[in-house]
């Protein structure tokens, strides 16, 4: 029997269809705008930025948007509890520096990126592309992928919205 | 033609199958253990608990596990930036108190709970049940549902694992 228009029978089970189709959704389809500060910014101003932008971490960049570090709410809280003066401390001192940062790219499947978040126990990943210059290792930040992006995608997919690919 | 064993043809499209099957996964299938402190705990000790347990927020309870509030990393950071003495301040002063807290229950679909997290812009929800006593409004905390739980479920489902119901 031919399937009705609008329905299809692929001979696959639900699990494999799900895997295949969710696998087509890329990081760039769900990513957010990155919030960045420069290396000389004080830890205090970095926290003010976190509150103003309502983000859990800010990325530290050099001119050209080159990613050099990341500072989280947790990092600052640890320093604040230790009694350090956040006004005088530059973010560079407390950031997690490159190349220790786990990154993702715009065309990576969001599923792979989500796995990196879970396995490395981080809240977000910077979305990067190679910087247009001689230095091969320099990465320019173009976005951020957070657990919120993933939770929102889960809700959208579960409600039958989102993921142009489905 | 009869479908082969192990495959099935339901006459539905992928989207609706996905919606239907993900809808069967309950909060209790993915929730974590809640991290709690009592109302008299200092803000300082609450933060130490956050670091030791590696959680973004702790729940404040009365005897019997009755939920009375929640304190996040963000709440404490705000107070710390303001220069207050975290040793002397009880969490009760800075917590978000009931009934302002958005909650979920063990048998709520995780999709509905995830939607609450996104729409209310919170990192986690306490999982509660009615407390076994006269006071109808008292809720006992039995778990926590975080964005991490949801991201992990997304990864598990996308890789063809998890969700006994699928």
Short mmCIF file of C-alpha atoms in Angstrom, two decimals:
data_model
loop_
_atom_site.label_atom_id
_atom_site.label_comp_id
_atom_site.label_asym_id
_atom_site.label_seq_id
_atom_site.Cartn_x
_atom_site.Cartn_y
_atom_site.Cartn_z
CA UNK A 1 0.00 0.00 0.00
CA UNK A 2 1.31 3.45 -0.86
CA UNK A 3 1.55 5.79 2.05
CA UNK A 4 -0.76 8.80 2.08
CA UNK A 5 0.68 12.12 1.07
CA UNK A 6 2.21 13.87 4.06
CA UNK A 7 3.12 10.64 5.78
CA UNK A 8 5.98 8.34 5.08
CA UNK A 9 7.08 4.84 5.81
CA UNK A 10 10.80 4.39 5.86
CA UNK A 11 11.12 0.95 7.38
CA UNK A 12 13.15 2.41 10.23
CA UNK A 13 12.23 2.52 13.85
CA UNK A 14 11.59 5.73 15.75
CA UNK A 15 14.92 5.69 17.53
CA UNK A 16 17.02 5.61 14.38
CA UNK A 17 14.90 8.25 12.67
CA UNK A 18 15.29 10.44 15.70
CA UNK A 19 19.03 9.96 15.78
CA UNK A 20 19.40 10.64 12.09
CA UNK A 21 17.27 13.74 11.97
CA UNK A 22 18.43 15.37 15.20
CA UNK A 23 21.97 14.74 13.92
CA UNK A 24 21.33 17.21 11.10
CA UNK A 25 20.80 20.17 13.45
CA UNK A 26 23.97 22.27 13.66
CA UNK A 27 25.35 24.48 16.41
CA UNK A 28 24.74 27.56 14.26
CA UNK A 29 21.01 26.73 14.22
CA UNK A 30 20.66 27.23 17.98
CA UNK A 31 23.66 29.27 19.20
CA UNK A 32 23.48 32.61 21.05
CA UNK A 33 25.53 35.79 20.77
CA UNK A 34 28.75 35.62 22.84
CA UNK A 35 29.32 38.13 25.64
CA UNK A 36 32.96 39.22 25.66
CA UNK A 37 35.36 41.39 27.67
CA UNK A 38 39.00 42.29 27.08
CA UNK A 39 41.92 40.90 29.09
CA UNK A 40 42.45 44.11 31.05
CA UNK A 41 38.87 44.21 32.36
CA UNK A 42 38.66 43.93 36.15
CA UNK A 43 37.00 40.89 37.68
CA UNK A 44 34.46 43.32 39.15
CA UNK A 45 33.50 44.72 35.75
CA UNK A 46 33.33 41.20 34.33
CA UNK A 47 30.74 40.31 36.99
CA UNK A 48 28.78 43.48 36.29
CA UNK A 49 28.73 42.42 32.63
CA UNK A 50 27.47 38.96 33.65
CA UNK A 51 24.61 40.53 35.58
CA UNK A 52 23.71 43.06 32.90
CA UNK A 53 23.74 40.45 30.14
CA UNK A 54 22.35 37.72 32.40
CA UNK A 55 24.94 35.14 31.41
CA UNK A 56 26.79 32.58 33.52
CA UNK A 57 30.15 33.21 31.89
CA UNK A 58 31.94 35.79 29.75
CA UNK A 59 34.62 35.17 27.16
CA UNK A 60 37.91 37.06 27.20
CA UNK A 61 39.15 38.26 23.82
CA UNK A 62 42.00 40.09 22.15
CA UNK A 63 41.46 42.54 19.26
CA UNK A 64 39.77 40.80 16.32
CA UNK A 65 37.66 38.68 18.66
CA UNK A 66 40.49 36.19 19.24
CA UNK A 67 39.46 33.93 22.13
CA UNK A 68 41.99 33.80 24.96
CA UNK A 69 39.92 32.74 27.98
CA UNK A 70 36.63 32.26 29.77
CA UNK A 71 35.45 33.38 33.22
CA UNK A 72 32.43 31.87 34.93
CA UNK A 73 30.23 32.97 37.82
CA UNK A 74 31.78 30.08 39.72
CA UNK A 75 35.36 31.33 39.07
CA UNK A 76 34.53 34.81 40.36
CA UNK A 77 32.62 33.51 43.36
CA UNK A 78 35.62 31.40 44.37
CA UNK A 79 37.92 34.44 44.20
CA UNK A 80 35.41 36.66 46.01
CA UNK A 81 35.09 34.10 48.83
CA UNK A 82 38.87 34.11 49.15
CA UNK A 83 38.74 37.81 49.98
CA UNK A 84 40.57 39.14 46.91
CA UNK A 85 39.88 42.65 45.68
CA UNK A 86 37.81 42.20 42.53
CA UNK A 87 38.31 45.83 41.50
CA UNK A 88 42.05 45.41 41.21
CA UNK A 89 42.16 41.91 39.76
CA UNK A 90 42.14 41.67 35.95
CA UNK A 91 40.03 38.83 34.53
CA UNK A 92 43.18 37.50 32.92
CA UNK A 93 44.30 36.27 36.37
CA UNK A 94 41.25 34.14 37.08
CA UNK A 95 40.12 33.07 33.61
CA UNK A 96 40.51 29.57 32.25
CA UNK A 97 42.98 30.23 29.39
CA UNK A 98 43.24 28.73 25.90
CA UNK A 99 43.99 26.03 24.89
CA UNK A 100 42.29 24.50 27.95
CA UNK A 101 38.88 25.66 26.78
CA UNK A 102 36.59 23.14 25.08
CA UNK A 103 35.19 24.73 21.91
CA UNK A 104 32.66 24.00 19.21
CA UNK A 105 32.20 25.23 15.62
CA UNK A 106 29.14 26.57 13.75
CA UNK A 107 28.79 23.44 11.62
CA UNK A 108 29.30 20.86 14.34
CA UNK A 109 26.14 18.79 15.03
CA UNK A 110 24.51 20.23 18.16
CA UNK A 111 24.31 16.67 19.50
CA UNK A 112 28.12 16.35 19.45
CA UNK A 113 28.49 19.76 21.08
CA UNK A 114 25.90 18.87 23.76
CA UNK A 115 27.93 15.75 24.52
CA UNK A 116 31.04 17.90 25.02
CA UNK A 117 29.10 20.07 27.50
CA UNK A 118 27.96 17.04 29.48
CA UNK A 119 31.27 15.16 29.44
CA UNK A 120 33.40 18.18 30.33
CA UNK A 121 30.90 19.45 32.91
CA UNK A 122 30.79 23.00 31.56
CA UNK A 123 27.80 25.31 31.21
CA UNK A 124 28.61 26.59 27.74
CA UNK A 125 30.99 26.33 24.80
CA UNK A 126 32.42 29.16 22.73
CA UNK A 127 31.56 28.76 19.05
CA UNK A 128 34.74 29.50 17.09
CA UNK A 129 36.15 29.72 13.58
CA UNK A 130 39.81 29.92 12.49
CA UNK A 131 40.94 33.56 12.63
CA UNK A 132 41.77 35.03 9.24
CA UNK A 133 45.48 35.43 9.81
CA UNK A 134 48.73 33.51 9.70
CA UNK A 135 48.55 32.05 13.19
CA UNK A 136 46.86 28.69 12.71
CA UNK A 137 45.94 28.30 16.33
CA UNK A 138 44.14 31.63 16.73
CA UNK A 139 40.39 31.17 16.98
CA UNK A 140 37.79 33.89 16.59
CA UNK A 141 34.67 33.62 18.75
CA UNK A 142 31.42 33.94 16.81
CA UNK A 143 28.86 32.55 19.27
CA UNK A 144 28.15 30.61 22.43
CA UNK A 145 26.28 27.37 22.91
CA UNK A 146 24.68 26.97 26.34
CA UNK A 147 22.64 24.36 28.17
CA UNK A 148 19.76 26.79 27.76
CA UNK A 149 20.07 26.56 23.96
CA UNK A 150 19.93 22.78 24.25
CA UNK A 151 16.99 22.74 26.66
CA UNK A 152 15.12 25.14 24.35
CA UNK A 153 15.83 22.91 21.34
CA UNK A 154 14.56 19.91 23.33
CA UNK A 155 11.32 21.76 24.12
CA UNK A 156 10.92 22.96 20.53
CA UNK A 157 11.48 19.50 19.07
CA UNK A 158 9.25 17.86 21.65
CA UNK A 159 6.46 20.28 20.81
CA UNK A 160 6.88 19.75 17.10
CA UNK A 161 8.59 23.07 16.43
CA UNK A 162 12.14 24.04 15.55
CA UNK A 163 14.86 22.25 13.67
CA UNK A 164 14.15 23.14 10.04
CA UNK A 165 15.80 19.81 9.34
CA UNK A 166 13.03 17.70 10.90
CA UNK B 1 2.26 -5.74 3.67
CA UNK B 2 2.99 -6.64 7.27
CA UNK B 3 5.93 -4.84 8.78
CA UNK B 4 8.97 -6.89 9.72
CA UNK B 5 9.43 -7.73 13.36
CA UNK B 6 11.32 -4.95 15.11
CA UNK B 7 10.02 -2.25 12.82
CA UNK B 8 6.67 -0.61 12.79
CA UNK B 9 4.55 1.51 10.58
CA UNK B 10 2.19 3.76 12.42
CA UNK B 11 1.07 6.07 9.67
CA UNK B 12 2.38 9.03 11.61
CA UNK B 13 5.15 11.37 10.67
CA UNK B 14 8.39 11.62 12.57
CA UNK B 15 7.49 14.84 14.32
CA UNK B 16 4.32 13.51 15.91
CA UNK B 17 5.97 10.24 16.93
CA UNK B 18 8.77 12.21 18.52
CA UNK B 19 6.34 14.45 20.37
CA UNK B 20 4.27 11.52 21.57
CA UNK B 21 7.14 9.39 22.76
CA UNK B 22 9.25 12.09 24.37
CA UNK B 23 6.04 13.14 26.15
CA UNK B 24 6.06 9.87 28.06
CA UNK B 25 9.36 10.58 29.80
CA UNK B 26 8.74 11.84 33.34
CA UNK B 27 10.75 14.13 35.60
CA UNK B 28 11.48 11.20 37.93
CA UNK B 29 13.22 9.40 35.04
CA UNK B 30 15.95 12.05 34.78
CA UNK B 31 16.00 14.04 38.06
CA UNK B 32 19.02 14.43 40.37
CA UNK B 33 19.34 14.38 44.15
CA UNK B 34 18.57 17.81 45.70
CA UNK B 35 21.26 19.60 47.70
CA UNK B 36 19.71 21.25 50.76
CA UNK B 37 20.65 23.51 53.67
CA UNK B 38 18.62 24.73 56.65
CA UNK B 39 17.35 28.30 57.04
CA UNK B 40 19.94 29.19 59.69
CA UNK B 41 22.90 28.28 57.46
CA UNK B 42 25.14 31.25 56.67
CA UNK B 43 25.40 32.46 53.10
CA UNK B 44 29.09 31.55 53.33
CA UNK B 45 28.37 27.92 54.24
CA UNK B 46 25.74 27.74 51.53
CA UNK B 47 28.39 28.71 48.97
CA UNK B 48 30.83 26.18 50.38
CA UNK B 49 28.10 23.55 49.93
CA UNK B 50 27.60 24.70 46.32
CA UNK B 51 31.30 24.24 45.61
CA UNK B 52 31.59 20.90 47.40
CA UNK B 53 28.53 19.47 45.66
CA UNK B 54 29.24 21.32 42.40
CA UNK B 55 25.70 22.68 42.04
CA UNK B 56 24.49 26.09 40.88
CA UNK B 57 21.86 26.41 43.59
CA UNK B 58 20.92 24.93 46.95
CA UNK B 59 17.45 24.51 48.37
CA UNK B 60 16.54 25.76 51.82
CA UNK B 61 14.42 23.40 53.91
CA UNK B 62 12.70 23.07 57.26
CA UNK B 63 12.63 19.78 59.20
CA UNK B 64 10.93 17.06 57.16
CA UNK B 65 12.44 18.39 53.94
CA UNK B 66 9.77 21.09 53.61
CA UNK B 67 10.90 23.49 50.87
CA UNK B 68 11.02 27.13 51.96
CA UNK B 69 13.48 28.70 49.52
CA UNK B 70 16.26 28.49 46.96
CA UNK B 71 19.62 30.28 46.74
CA UNK B 72 21.63 30.44 43.54
CA UNK B 73 25.26 31.24 42.75
CA UNK B 74 23.93 34.41 41.18
CA UNK B 75 22.08 35.45 44.38
CA UNK B 76 25.21 35.02 46.49
CA UNK B 77 27.45 36.75 43.97
CA UNK B 78 25.13 39.76 43.98
CA UNK B 79 25.30 39.99 47.78
CA UNK B 80 29.07 39.42 47.83
CA UNK B 81 29.58 42.23 45.28
CA UNK B 82 27.54 44.50 47.52
CA UNK B 83 30.11 44.01 50.27
CA UNK B 84 27.88 42.18 52.78
CA UNK B 85 29.44 39.81 55.29
CA UNK B 86 28.51 36.34 54.05
CA UNK B 87 29.56 34.74 57.34
CA UNK B 88 26.94 36.65 59.28
CA UNK B 89 24.13 36.59 56.74
CA UNK B 90 21.74 33.62 57.00
CA UNK B 91 20.62 32.19 53.64
CA UNK B 92 17.06 33.00 54.68
CA UNK B 93 17.82 36.68 53.98
CA UNK B 94 18.90 36.22 50.37
CA UNK B 95 16.92 33.18 49.27
CA UNK B 96 13.99 33.33 46.88
CA UNK B 97 11.18 32.21 49.20
CA UNK B 98 8.13 30.02 48.60
CA UNK B 99 5.62 30.39 47.04
CA UNK B 100 7.61 32.36 44.45
CA UNK B 101 9.57 29.25 43.44
CA UNK B 102 8.56 27.41 40.27
CA UNK B 103 8.33 23.69 41.07
CA UNK B 104 7.83 20.39 39.29
CA UNK B 105 6.62 16.95 40.40
CA UNK B 106 8.03 13.44 39.84
CA UNK B 107 5.28 12.45 37.40
CA UNK B 108 5.23 15.65 35.34
CA UNK B 109 6.40 15.11 31.73
CA UNK B 110 10.01 16.29 31.52
CA UNK B 111 9.01 18.27 28.43
CA UNK B 112 6.56 20.37 30.48
CA UNK B 113 9.15 20.87 33.21
CA UNK B 114 11.81 21.86 30.65
CA UNK B 115 9.39 24.45 29.30
CA UNK B 116 9.00 25.90 32.82
CA UNK B 117 12.80 26.19 33.08
CA UNK B 118 13.04 28.03 29.75
CA UNK B 119 10.05 30.32 30.26
CA UNK B 120 10.94 31.30 33.81
CA UNK B 121 14.65 31.63 33.03
CA UNK B 122 15.81 29.47 35.93
CA UNK B 123 18.62 26.91 36.00
CA UNK B 124 16.74 24.23 37.90
CA UNK B 125 13.44 23.26 39.47
CA UNK B 126 12.87 21.57 42.81
CA UNK B 127 10.94 18.30 42.41
CA UNK B 128 8.28 18.24 45.13
CA UNK B 129 5.46 16.15 46.57
CA UNK B 130 2.75 17.21 49.05
CA UNK B 131 4.13 16.88 52.58
CA UNK B 132 2.39 14.22 54.63
CA UNK B 133 0.73 16.54 57.13
CA UNK B 134 -2.30 18.77 57.60
CA UNK B 135 -0.85 21.83 55.89
CA UNK B 136 -1.94 21.52 52.29
CA UNK B 137 0.53 24.01 50.99
CA UNK B 138 3.63 22.39 52.49
CA UNK B 139 5.78 20.69 49.83
CA UNK B 140 8.53 18.21 50.49
CA UNK B 141 11.53 18.33 48.15
CA UNK B 142 12.47 14.95 46.68
CA UNK B 143 14.72 15.93 43.78
CA UNK B 144 15.98 18.61 41.44
CA UNK B 145 15.65 18.92 37.70
CA UNK B 146 18.44 20.89 36.01
CA UNK B 147 19.34 22.01 32.52
CA UNK B 148 22.11 19.43 32.75
CA UNK B 149 19.52 16.65 33.20
CA UNK B 150 17.74 17.90 30.09
CA UNK B 151 20.93 18.25 28.03
CA UNK B 152 21.93 14.71 29.07
CA UNK B 153 18.50 13.36 28.08
CA UNK B 154 18.83 15.12 24.72
CA UNK B 155 22.22 13.46 24.15
CA UNK B 156 20.95 10.05 25.27
CA UNK B 157 17.89 10.21 23.03
CA UNK B 158 19.90 11.54 20.11
CA UNK B 159 22.34 8.67 20.43
CA UNK B 160 19.60 6.10 20.70
CA UNK B 161 19.97 5.53 24.42
CA UNK B 162 17.87 6.44 27.43
CA UNK B 163 14.17 6.95 27.82
CA UNK B 164 12.91 3.42 28.54
CA UNK B 165 9.71 4.68 27.01
CA UNK B 166 11.12 5.08 23.51
#
